[in-house]
Short mmCIF file of C-alpha atoms in Angstrom, two decimals:
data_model
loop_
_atom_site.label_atom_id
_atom_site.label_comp_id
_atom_site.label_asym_id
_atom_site.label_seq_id
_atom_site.Cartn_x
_atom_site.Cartn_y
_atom_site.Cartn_z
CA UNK A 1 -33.82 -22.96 1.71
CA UNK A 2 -31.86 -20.34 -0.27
CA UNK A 3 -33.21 -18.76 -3.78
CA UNK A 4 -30.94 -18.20 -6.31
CA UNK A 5 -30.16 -15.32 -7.80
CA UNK A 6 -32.66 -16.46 -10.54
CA UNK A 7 -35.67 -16.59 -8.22
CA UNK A 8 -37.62 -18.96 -8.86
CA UNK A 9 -34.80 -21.90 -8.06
CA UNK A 10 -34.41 -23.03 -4.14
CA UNK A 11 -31.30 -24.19 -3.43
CA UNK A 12 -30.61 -26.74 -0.26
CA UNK A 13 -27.96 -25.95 1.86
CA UNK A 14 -26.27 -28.95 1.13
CA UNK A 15 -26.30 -27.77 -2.50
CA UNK A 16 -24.67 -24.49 -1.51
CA UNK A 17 -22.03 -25.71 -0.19
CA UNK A 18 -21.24 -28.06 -2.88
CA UNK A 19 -21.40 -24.54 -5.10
CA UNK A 20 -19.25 -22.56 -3.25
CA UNK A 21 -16.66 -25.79 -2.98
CA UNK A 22 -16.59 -26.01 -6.56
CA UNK A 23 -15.97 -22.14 -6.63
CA UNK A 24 -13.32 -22.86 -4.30
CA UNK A 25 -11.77 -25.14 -6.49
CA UNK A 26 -11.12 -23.19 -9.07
CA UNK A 27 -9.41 -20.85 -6.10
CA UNK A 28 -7.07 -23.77 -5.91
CA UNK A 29 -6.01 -24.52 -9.33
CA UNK A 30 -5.08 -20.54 -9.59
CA UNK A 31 -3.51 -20.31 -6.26
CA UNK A 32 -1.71 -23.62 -7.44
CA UNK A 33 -0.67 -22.41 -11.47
CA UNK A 34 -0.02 -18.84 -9.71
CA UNK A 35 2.54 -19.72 -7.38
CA UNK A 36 4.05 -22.88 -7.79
CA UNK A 37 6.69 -21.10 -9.85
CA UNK A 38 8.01 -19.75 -7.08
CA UNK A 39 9.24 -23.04 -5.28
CA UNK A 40 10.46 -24.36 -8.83
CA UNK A 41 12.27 -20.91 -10.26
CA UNK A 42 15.59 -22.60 -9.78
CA UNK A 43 14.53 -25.32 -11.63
CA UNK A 44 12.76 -23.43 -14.58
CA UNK A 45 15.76 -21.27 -14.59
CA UNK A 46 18.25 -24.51 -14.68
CA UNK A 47 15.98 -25.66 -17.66
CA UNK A 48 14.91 -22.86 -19.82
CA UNK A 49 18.13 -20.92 -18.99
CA UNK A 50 20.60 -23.17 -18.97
CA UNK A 51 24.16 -21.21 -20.51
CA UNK A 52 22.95 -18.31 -17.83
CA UNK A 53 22.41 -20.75 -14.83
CA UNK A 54 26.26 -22.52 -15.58
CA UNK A 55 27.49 -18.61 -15.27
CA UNK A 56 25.23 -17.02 -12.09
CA UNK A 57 22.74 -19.01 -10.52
CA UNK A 58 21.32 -15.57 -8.76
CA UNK A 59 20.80 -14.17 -11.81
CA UNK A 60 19.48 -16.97 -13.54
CA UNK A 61 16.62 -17.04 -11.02
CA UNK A 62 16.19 -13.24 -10.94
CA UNK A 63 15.77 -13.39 -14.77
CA UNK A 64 13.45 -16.32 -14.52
CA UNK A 65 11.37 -14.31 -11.93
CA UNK A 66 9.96 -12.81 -14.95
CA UNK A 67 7.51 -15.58 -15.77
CA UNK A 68 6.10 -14.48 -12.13
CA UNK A 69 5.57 -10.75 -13.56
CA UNK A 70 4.45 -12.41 -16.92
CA UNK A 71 1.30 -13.61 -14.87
CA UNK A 72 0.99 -10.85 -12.96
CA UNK A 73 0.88 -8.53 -16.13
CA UNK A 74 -1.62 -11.29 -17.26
CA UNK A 75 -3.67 -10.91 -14.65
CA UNK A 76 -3.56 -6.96 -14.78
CA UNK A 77 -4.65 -7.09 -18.40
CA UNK A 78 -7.57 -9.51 -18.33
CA UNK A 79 -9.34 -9.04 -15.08
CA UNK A 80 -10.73 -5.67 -16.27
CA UNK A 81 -10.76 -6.22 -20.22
CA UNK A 82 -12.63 -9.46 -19.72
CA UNK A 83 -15.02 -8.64 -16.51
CA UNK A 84 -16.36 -5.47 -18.21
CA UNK A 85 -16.63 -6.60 -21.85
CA UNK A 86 -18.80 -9.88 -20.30
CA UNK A 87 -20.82 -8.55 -17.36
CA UNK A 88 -24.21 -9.28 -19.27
CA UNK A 89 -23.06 -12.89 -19.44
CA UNK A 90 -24.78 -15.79 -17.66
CA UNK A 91 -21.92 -16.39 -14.40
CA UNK A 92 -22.29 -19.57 -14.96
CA UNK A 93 -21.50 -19.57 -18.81
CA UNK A 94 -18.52 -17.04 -18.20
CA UNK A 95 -16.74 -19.17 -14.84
CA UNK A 96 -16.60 -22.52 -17.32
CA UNK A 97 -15.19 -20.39 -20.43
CA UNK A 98 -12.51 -18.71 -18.22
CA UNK A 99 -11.62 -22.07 -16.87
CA UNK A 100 -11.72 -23.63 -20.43
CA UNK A 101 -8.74 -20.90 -21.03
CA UNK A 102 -6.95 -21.81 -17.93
CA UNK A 103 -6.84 -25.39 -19.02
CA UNK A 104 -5.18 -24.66 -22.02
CA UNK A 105 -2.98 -22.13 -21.13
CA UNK A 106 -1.56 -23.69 -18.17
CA UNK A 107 -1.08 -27.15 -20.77
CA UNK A 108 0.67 -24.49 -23.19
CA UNK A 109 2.99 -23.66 -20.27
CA UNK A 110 4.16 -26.62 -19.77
CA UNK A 111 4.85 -27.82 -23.33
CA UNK A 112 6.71 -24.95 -25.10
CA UNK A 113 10.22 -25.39 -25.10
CA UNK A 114 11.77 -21.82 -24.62
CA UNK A 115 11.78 -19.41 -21.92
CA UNK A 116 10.58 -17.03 -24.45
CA UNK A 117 7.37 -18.86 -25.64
CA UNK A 118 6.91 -20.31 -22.04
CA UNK A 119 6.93 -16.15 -21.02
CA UNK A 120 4.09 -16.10 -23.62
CA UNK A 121 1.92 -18.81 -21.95
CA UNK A 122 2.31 -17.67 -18.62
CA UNK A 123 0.99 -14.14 -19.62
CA UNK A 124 -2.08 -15.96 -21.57
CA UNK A 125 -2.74 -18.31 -18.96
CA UNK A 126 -3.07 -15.41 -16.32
CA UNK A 127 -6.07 -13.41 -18.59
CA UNK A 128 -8.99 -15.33 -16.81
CA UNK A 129 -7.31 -15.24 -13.43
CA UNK A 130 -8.96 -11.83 -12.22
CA UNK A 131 -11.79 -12.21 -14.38
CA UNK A 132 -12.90 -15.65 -12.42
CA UNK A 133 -12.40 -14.22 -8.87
CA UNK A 134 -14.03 -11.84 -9.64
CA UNK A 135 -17.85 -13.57 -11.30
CA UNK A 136 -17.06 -16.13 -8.50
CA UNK A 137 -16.89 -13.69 -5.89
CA UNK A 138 -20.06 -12.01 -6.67
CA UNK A 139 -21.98 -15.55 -7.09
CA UNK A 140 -20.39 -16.33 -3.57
CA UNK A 141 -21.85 -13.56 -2.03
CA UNK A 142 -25.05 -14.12 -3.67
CA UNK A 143 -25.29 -17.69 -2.58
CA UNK A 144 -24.16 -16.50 0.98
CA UNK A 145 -26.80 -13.90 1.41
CA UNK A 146 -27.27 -10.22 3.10
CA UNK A 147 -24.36 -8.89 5.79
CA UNK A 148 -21.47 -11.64 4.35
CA UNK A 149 -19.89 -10.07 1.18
CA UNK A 150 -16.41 -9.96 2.34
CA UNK A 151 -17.05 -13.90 3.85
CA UNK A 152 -18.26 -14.39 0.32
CA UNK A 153 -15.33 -13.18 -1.25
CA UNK A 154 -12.98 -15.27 1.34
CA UNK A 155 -14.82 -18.60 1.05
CA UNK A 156 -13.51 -18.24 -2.89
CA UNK A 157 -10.28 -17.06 -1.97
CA UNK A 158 -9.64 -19.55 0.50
CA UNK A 159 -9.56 -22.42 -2.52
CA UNK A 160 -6.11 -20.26 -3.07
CA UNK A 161 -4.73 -20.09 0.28
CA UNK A 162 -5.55 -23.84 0.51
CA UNK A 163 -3.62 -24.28 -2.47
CA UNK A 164 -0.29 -22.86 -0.77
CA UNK A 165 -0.89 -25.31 1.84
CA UNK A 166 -1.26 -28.70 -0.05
CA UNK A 167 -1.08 -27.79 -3.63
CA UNK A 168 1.64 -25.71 -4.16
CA UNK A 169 3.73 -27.73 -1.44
CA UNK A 170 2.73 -31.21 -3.00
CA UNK A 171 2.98 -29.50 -7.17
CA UNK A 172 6.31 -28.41 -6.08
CA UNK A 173 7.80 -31.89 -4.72
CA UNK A 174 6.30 -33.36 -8.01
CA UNK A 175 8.04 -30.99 -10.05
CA UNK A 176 11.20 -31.22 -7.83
CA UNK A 177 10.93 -34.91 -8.56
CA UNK A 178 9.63 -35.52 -12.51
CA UNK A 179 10.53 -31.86 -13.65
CA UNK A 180 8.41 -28.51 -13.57
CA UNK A 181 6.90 -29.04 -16.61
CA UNK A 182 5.17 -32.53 -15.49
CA UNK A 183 4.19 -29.78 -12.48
CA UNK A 184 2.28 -27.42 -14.64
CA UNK A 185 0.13 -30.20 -16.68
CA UNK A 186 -1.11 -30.95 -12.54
CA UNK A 187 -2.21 -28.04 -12.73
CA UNK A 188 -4.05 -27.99 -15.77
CA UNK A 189 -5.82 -31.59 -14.16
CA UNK A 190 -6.95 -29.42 -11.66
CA UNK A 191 -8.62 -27.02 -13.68
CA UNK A 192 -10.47 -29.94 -15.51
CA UNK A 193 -11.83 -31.31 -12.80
CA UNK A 194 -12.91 -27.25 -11.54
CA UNK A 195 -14.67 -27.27 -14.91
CA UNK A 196 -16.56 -30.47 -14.24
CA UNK A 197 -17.15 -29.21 -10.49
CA UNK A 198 -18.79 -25.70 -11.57
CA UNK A 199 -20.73 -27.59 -14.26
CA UNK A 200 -22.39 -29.93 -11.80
CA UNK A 201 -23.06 -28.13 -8.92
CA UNK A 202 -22.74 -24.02 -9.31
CA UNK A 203 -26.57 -23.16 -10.33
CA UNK A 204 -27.16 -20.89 -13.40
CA UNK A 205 -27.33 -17.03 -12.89
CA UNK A 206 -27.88 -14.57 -14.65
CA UNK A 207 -25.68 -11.72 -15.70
CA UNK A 208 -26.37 -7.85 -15.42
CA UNK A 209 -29.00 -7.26 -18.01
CA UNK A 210 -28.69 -3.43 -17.40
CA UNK A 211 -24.70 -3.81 -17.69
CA UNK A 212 -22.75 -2.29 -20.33
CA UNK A 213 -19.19 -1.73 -21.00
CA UNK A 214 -19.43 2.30 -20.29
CA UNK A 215 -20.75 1.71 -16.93
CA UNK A 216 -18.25 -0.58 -15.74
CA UNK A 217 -15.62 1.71 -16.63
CA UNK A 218 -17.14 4.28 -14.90
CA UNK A 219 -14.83 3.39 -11.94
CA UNK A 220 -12.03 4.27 -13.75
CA UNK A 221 -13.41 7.73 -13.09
CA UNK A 222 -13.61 7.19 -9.59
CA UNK A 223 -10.55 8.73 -7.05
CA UNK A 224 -11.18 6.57 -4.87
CA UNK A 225 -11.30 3.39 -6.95
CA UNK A 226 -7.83 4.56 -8.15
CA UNK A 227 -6.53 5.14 -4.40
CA UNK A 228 -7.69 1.72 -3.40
CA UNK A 229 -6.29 0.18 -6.29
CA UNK A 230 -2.54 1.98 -5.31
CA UNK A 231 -3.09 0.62 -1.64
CA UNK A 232 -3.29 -3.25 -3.39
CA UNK A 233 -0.53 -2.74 -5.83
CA UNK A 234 2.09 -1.16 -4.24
CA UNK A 235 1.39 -2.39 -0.43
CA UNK A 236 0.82 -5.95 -1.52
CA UNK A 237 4.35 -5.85 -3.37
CA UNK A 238 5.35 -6.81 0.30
CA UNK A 239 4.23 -10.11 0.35
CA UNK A 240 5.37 -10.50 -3.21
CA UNK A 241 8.88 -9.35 -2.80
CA UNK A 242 9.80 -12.42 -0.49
CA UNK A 243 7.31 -14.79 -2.11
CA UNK A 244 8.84 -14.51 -4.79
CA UNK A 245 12.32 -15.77 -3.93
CA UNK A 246 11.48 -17.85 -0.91
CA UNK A 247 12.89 -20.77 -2.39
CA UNK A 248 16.29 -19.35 -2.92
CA UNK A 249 15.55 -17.85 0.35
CA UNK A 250 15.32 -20.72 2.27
CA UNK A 251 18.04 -22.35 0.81
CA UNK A 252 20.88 -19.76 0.57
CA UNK A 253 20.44 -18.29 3.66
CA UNK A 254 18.62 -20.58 6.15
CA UNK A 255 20.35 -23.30 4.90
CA UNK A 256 17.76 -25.96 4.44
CA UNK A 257 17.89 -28.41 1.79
CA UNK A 258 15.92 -28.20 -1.30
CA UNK A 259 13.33 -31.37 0.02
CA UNK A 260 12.34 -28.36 2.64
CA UNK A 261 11.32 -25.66 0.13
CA UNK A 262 7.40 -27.19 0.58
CA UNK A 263 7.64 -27.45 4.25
CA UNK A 264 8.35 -23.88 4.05
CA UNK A 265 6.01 -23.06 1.65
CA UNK A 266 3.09 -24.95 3.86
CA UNK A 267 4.05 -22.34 6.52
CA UNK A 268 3.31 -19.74 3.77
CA UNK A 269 -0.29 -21.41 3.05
CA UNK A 270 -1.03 -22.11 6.73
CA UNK A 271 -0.79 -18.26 7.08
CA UNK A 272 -2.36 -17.16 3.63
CA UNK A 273 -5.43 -19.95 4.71
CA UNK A 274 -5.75 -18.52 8.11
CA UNK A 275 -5.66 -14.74 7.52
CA UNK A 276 -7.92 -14.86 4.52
CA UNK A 277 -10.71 -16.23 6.86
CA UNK A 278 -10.08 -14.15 9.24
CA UNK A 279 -9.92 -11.19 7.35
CA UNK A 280 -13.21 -12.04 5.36
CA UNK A 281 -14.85 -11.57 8.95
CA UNK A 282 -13.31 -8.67 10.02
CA UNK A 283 -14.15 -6.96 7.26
CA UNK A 284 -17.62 -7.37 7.56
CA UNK A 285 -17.31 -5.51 10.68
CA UNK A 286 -15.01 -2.97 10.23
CA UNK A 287 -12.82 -1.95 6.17
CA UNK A 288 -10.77 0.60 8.11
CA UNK A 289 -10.07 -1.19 11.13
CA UNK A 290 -9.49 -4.19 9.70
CA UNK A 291 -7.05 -2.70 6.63
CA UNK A 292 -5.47 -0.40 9.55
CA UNK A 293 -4.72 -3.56 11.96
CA UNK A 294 -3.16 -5.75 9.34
CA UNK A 295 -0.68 -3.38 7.12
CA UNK A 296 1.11 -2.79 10.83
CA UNK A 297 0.98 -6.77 11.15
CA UNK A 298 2.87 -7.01 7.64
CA UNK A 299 5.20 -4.70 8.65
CA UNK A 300 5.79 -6.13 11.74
CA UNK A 301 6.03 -9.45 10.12
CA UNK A 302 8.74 -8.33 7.49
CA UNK A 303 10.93 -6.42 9.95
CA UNK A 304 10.61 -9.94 12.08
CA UNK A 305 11.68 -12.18 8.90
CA UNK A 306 13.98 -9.99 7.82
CA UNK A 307 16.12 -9.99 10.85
CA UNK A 308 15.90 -13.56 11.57
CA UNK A 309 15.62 -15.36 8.16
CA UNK A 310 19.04 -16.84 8.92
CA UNK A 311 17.41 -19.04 11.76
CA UNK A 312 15.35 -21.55 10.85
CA UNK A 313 12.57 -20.64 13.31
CA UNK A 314 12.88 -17.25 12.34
CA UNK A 315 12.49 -18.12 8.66
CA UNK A 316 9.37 -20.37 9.49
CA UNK A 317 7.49 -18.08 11.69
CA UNK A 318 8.08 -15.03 9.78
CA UNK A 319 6.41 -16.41 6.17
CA UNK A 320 3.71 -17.55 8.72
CA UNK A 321 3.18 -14.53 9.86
CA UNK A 322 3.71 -12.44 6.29
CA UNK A 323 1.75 -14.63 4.69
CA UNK A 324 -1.16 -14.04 7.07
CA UNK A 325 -1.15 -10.63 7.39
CA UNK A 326 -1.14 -9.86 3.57
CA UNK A 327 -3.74 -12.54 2.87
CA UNK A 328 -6.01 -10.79 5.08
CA UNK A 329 -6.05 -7.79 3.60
CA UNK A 330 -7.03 -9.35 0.04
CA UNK A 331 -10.90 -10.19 0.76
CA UNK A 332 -10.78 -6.16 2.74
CA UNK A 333 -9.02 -4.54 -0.11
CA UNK A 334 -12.07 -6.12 -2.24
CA UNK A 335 -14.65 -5.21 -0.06
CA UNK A 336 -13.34 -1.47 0.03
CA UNK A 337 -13.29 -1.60 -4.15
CA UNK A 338 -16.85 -3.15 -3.98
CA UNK A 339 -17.67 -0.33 -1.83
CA UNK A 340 -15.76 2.83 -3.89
CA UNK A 341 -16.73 1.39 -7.34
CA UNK A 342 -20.70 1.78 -6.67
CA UNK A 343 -23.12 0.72 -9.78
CA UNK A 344 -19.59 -1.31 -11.37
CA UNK A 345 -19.84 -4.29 -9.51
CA UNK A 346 -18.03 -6.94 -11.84
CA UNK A 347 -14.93 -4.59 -13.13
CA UNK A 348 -14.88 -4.21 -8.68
CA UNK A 349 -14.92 -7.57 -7.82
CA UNK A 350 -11.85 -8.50 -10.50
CA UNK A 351 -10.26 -5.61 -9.86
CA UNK A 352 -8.86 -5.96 -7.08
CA UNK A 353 -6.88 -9.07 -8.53
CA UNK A 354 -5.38 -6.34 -11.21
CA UNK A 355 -3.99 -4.62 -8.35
CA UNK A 356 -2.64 -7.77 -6.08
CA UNK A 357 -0.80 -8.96 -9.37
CA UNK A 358 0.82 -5.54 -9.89
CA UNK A 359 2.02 -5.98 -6.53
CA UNK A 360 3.03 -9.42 -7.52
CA UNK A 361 5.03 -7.78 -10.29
CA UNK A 362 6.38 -5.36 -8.57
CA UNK A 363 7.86 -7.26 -5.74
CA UNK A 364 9.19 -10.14 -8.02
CA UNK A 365 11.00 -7.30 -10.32
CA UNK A 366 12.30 -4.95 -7.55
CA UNK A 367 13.44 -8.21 -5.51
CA UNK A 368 14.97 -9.61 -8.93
CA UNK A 369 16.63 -6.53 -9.30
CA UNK A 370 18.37 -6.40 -5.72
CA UNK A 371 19.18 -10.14 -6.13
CA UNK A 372 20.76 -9.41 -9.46
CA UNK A 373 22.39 -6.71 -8.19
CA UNK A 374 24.23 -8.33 -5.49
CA UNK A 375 22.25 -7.67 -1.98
CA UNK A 376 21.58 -10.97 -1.54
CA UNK A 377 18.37 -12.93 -1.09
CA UNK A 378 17.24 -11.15 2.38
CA UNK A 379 17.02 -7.61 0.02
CA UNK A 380 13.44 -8.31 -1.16
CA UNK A 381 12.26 -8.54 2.26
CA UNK A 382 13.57 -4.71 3.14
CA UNK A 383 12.29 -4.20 -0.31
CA UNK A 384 8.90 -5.45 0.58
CA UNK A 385 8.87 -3.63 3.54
CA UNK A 386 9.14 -0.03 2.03
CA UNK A 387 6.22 -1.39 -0.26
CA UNK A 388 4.00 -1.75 2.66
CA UNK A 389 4.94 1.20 4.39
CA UNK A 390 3.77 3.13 0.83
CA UNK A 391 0.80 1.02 0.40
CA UNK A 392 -0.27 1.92 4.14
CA UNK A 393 -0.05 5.33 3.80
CA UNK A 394 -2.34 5.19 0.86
CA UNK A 395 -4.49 3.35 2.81
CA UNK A 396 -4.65 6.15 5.58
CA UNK A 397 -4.85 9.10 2.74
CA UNK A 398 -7.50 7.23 1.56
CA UNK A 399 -10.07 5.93 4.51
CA UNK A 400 -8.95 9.75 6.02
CA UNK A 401 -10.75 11.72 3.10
CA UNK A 402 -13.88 9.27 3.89
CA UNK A 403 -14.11 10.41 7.73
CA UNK A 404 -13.20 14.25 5.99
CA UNK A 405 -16.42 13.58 4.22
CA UNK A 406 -18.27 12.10 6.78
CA UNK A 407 -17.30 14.95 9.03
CA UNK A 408 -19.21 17.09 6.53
CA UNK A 409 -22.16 14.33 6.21
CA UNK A 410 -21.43 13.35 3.31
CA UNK A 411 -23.54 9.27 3.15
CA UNK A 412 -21.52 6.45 0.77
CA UNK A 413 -23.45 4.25 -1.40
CA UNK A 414 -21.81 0.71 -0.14
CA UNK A 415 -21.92 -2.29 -3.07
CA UNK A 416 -24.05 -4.52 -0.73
CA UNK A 417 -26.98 -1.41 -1.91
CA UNK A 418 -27.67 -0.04 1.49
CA UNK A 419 -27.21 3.50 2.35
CA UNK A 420 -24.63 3.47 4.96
CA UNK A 421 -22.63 6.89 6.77
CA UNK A 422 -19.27 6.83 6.55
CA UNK A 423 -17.21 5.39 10.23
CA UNK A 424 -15.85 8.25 12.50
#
């Protein structure tokens, strides 16, 4: 028997898991709305930009890449506006509000008829994004108990690895099929039924009762809070730089036909679902190691797809392999901003989601741009690849001033509230 974060409330273990499922859930409807544009930009850009698409398909798709970055900057906006301005809330209150605002966002998104307004939706439909991993997260870890935050985090984060597996795949066949708007109101099912879910089995917890917006922000004034942030945003532009046009990708230069865009994109989730497990372990045992080991795997992975994207194999394993070495370092990236951010737990935990969708900006406008510019669809991986390289040497700048510190024995409060010295 488990207490919840409550007290005086025992919670079964089958009751747990149904709580962290329903958490997972709503892992899956975001890892669904988030990235099922990506297999259907050619046909949002056929559809919302029609007069551009009958001149240059490339850069009709590079300009519809912008309703990727409209999320992203979404995302960047609301996961710290909304997790500090409502850490005193009941979790359970917040998680169905944010997913009451994913339901109709993600409906709004698939009604309005112009790229412009659709731009609009995407960006408002993206505020709760960071804002839910985040409360999630922490009632996760709670649920999962001492020694497991970063398996905590990944249990949550798997719902949106799963999603590139099955959802995104199967969303993107059905919007392939009955158009992309039909796609996005599947979506918004999904986060009706996560509302439902989190309202039957996620028990109530409280919020922070000592919690106020100053002290949350407080990490703002924290180096290394910003350096970990810069390792997210820039180094996780990798991944986004080719997930972004992996459609086009598959289709221009491997060849396939369009009806293969989800078998690709399965490879993608297969990775994402197995790396984020993985790395949720790993990082329990060791941040630096684990951060260390997979940036070289990502660039590994990109110099791999890169030169052999024109293969099918090649085109196959390498996503696999991207895709699991950047999901991998999402739940260790959040465990090193848990760690950094000290007393400002909930602006930590969403954090991190501000920084993967800058990355997710970043890549989809800097691959946009090559596209546009005539390099072809290959450029974003090279593109992605000088993203990692930057966002692994802020990783090493960073994690080296710790072991500088600890040299000088210098002791790091870590998030889980144990006093722990730094790793030499």
């Amino acid at each position: 028997m488990t207490l919840s974060s409550d007290g005086p409330t025992t919670l079964t273990p089958a009751r747990i898991r149904l709580a962290l499922l329903a958490l997972a859930l709503g892992g899956f409807g975001i890892g669904s709305t988030e990235f099922v544009a990506m297999g259907l930009l050619p046909n949002i850009a056929q559809d919302l930009l029609p007069g551009l698409y009958a001149q240059s398909s490339a850069e009709a798709n590079a300009n519809a890449g912008w309703i990727i970055s409209a999320y992203a900057l979404g995302v960047v906006v609301g996961a710290p506006t909304i997790a500090a301005a409502a850490a005193r809330w009941p979790r359970k209150r917040l998680l169905l509000a944010l997913l009451t605002a994913f339901t109709l966002g993600t409906i709004a998104s698939a009604v309005l008829p112009t790229f412009e307004l659709v731009l609009i939706a995407r960006f408002v439909a993206a505020l709760p994004h960071g804002a839910y991993f985040g409360i999630a997260s922490l009632v996760a870890a709670s649920l999962m108990g001492p020694g497991k935050r970063a398996q905590g985090v990944a249990l949550v984060l798997s719902g949106l690895t799963i999603a590139n597996v099955i959802g995104v795949p199967a969303i993107t066949w059905l919007g392939q099929a009955a158009g992309w708007r039909i796609a996005y109101l599947a979506v918004a099912a999904i986060f009706a039924l996560t509302f439902l879910a989190v309202l039957a089995a996620v028990p109530w917890q409280a919020g922070d009762p000592h919690a106020t917006m100053k002290r949350e922000l407080r990490a703002f004034t924290r180096g290394q809070v910003w350096f970990t942030l810069g390792i997210g945003a820039i180094g996780f532009g990798g991944l986004f730089a080719v997930y972004s046009y992996v459609a086009p990708l598959a289709t221009e230069v491997t060849g396939l036909g369009p009806s293969l865009v989800p078998t690709v994109l399965i490879a993608f989730g297969l990775g994402m679902t197995i790396g984020n497990l993985v790395g949720g372990r790993l990082a329990d045992w060791s941040v630096r190691r684990t951060m260390y080991l997979f940036f070289a795997l990502l660039a590994a992975s990109l110099v791999l797809l890169g030169l052999t994207a024109a293969h099918p194999v090649g085109l196959y394993l390498g996503v696999f392999l991207v895709g699991a070495a950047a999901s991998a370092l999402s739940p260790t990236i959040q465990a090193r901003l848990m760690d950094v951010a000290h007393d400002s737990q909930s602006i930590a935990a969403a954090l991190n989601h501000s920084a993967l969708n800058i990355g997710n900006g970043l890549g989809a406008f800097l691959g946009g741009l090559a596209i546009a510019a005539g390099f072809g669809y290959v450029a974003p991986v090279w593109i992605g690849l000088v993203l990692t390289g930057a966002g692994a040497i802020l990783a090493v700048a960073s994690l080296g001033l710790d072991r500088a510190r600890g040299r000088r024995g210098v002791v790091v409060p870590y998030a889980t509230g144990a006093i722990e010295s730094i790793e030499l």
